[in-house]
Amino acid sequence: MNRPFFQGHRLGEGLENRPHLIVVPNSIVEQWKDEIKTWLRHEYDLFIYNGGRVSHAEFFSEKAAFANSRMTYGYQKIILASHGAIAVDS
């Protein structure tokens, strides 16, 4: 299968080992969540980021789900955030 967005690399080969961040309007966060779960199934872990100082600290703490992801590689983690969540952090 040719996947031009991976520029000919096999999944996991030659790609940055970093999580994906998808930022969408707040009104469609749930829709994106459903679509990601439908199309990617169990190949990725999905995390919803709500923003704010407390939420930021909790989200990235060692005890949080993000740090304890069942996925081995960073690129298998998807962070879904709304524009508002990102704006609160900036």
XYZ file of C-alpha atoms in Angstrom:
90
model
C 0.000 0.000 0.000
C 1.429 3.365 -0.986
C 1.027 5.915 1.798
C 2.359 9.212 0.453
C 2.015 10.914 3.823
C 4.690 8.523 5.134
C 6.866 9.374 2.118
C 7.413 5.733 1.218
C 8.612 4.688 4.680
C 7.197 1.652 6.332
C 5.244 2.471 9.433
C 7.774 3.034 12.187
C 10.822 3.125 9.941
C 12.361 6.528 9.405
C 9.510 8.354 11.124
C 9.980 10.577 14.118
C 9.192 8.658 17.270
C 6.886 11.352 18.617
C 3.187 11.474 19.457
C 0.717 13.049 17.055
C -1.129 16.174 18.132
C -4.439 16.876 16.430
C -6.067 20.212 17.224
C -9.712 20.678 16.252
C -12.598 22.993 17.138
C -14.175 22.063 20.466
C -17.472 21.251 18.779
C -15.986 18.292 16.885
C -13.597 16.731 19.429
C -16.016 13.849 20.049
C -16.495 13.310 16.312
C -12.736 13.088 15.783
C -12.442 10.733 18.749
C -15.054 8.427 17.218
C -13.446 8.573 13.764
C -9.979 7.780 15.117
C -11.317 4.817 17.074
C -13.249 3.592 14.036
C -10.401 3.780 11.545
C -7.306 3.050 13.612
C -8.820 0.500 15.973
C -6.153 -0.839 18.349
C -3.023 0.341 16.583
C -2.822 3.572 18.581
C -3.604 4.988 22.018
C -5.822 8.052 21.986
C -5.643 10.735 24.681
C -7.953 13.723 25.055
C -6.170 16.837 26.302
C -8.337 19.425 28.060
C -5.749 22.145 28.755
C -5.060 24.313 31.774
C -2.132 24.283 34.195
C -3.524 21.576 36.468
C -4.695 19.450 33.548
C -1.305 19.877 31.821
C 0.579 18.707 34.913
C -1.786 15.771 35.404
C -1.792 14.792 31.724
C 1.997 14.508 31.550
C 2.621 13.134 35.067
C 4.328 9.753 35.448
C 1.140 8.210 36.862
C -1.142 9.395 34.059
C -2.399 7.289 31.178
C -0.174 9.071 28.637
C 3.029 8.060 30.436
C 1.710 4.536 30.919
C 0.543 3.972 27.363
C 0.435 0.378 26.201
C 2.085 1.463 22.953
C 5.827 1.103 22.623
C 6.504 3.945 20.200
C 5.652 7.623 20.493
C 4.149 7.730 17.013
C 1.501 5.244 18.222
C 0.104 7.859 20.617
C -2.418 10.461 19.484
C -3.266 13.534 21.531
C -6.558 15.120 20.557
C -7.094 18.675 21.791
C -9.476 21.493 21.083
C -8.373 24.957 19.987
C -9.604 26.214 23.370
C -7.430 23.762 25.305
C -4.352 24.893 23.414
C -5.259 28.562 23.829
C -5.552 28.136 27.610
C -1.995 26.779 27.706
C -0.441 29.527 25.589
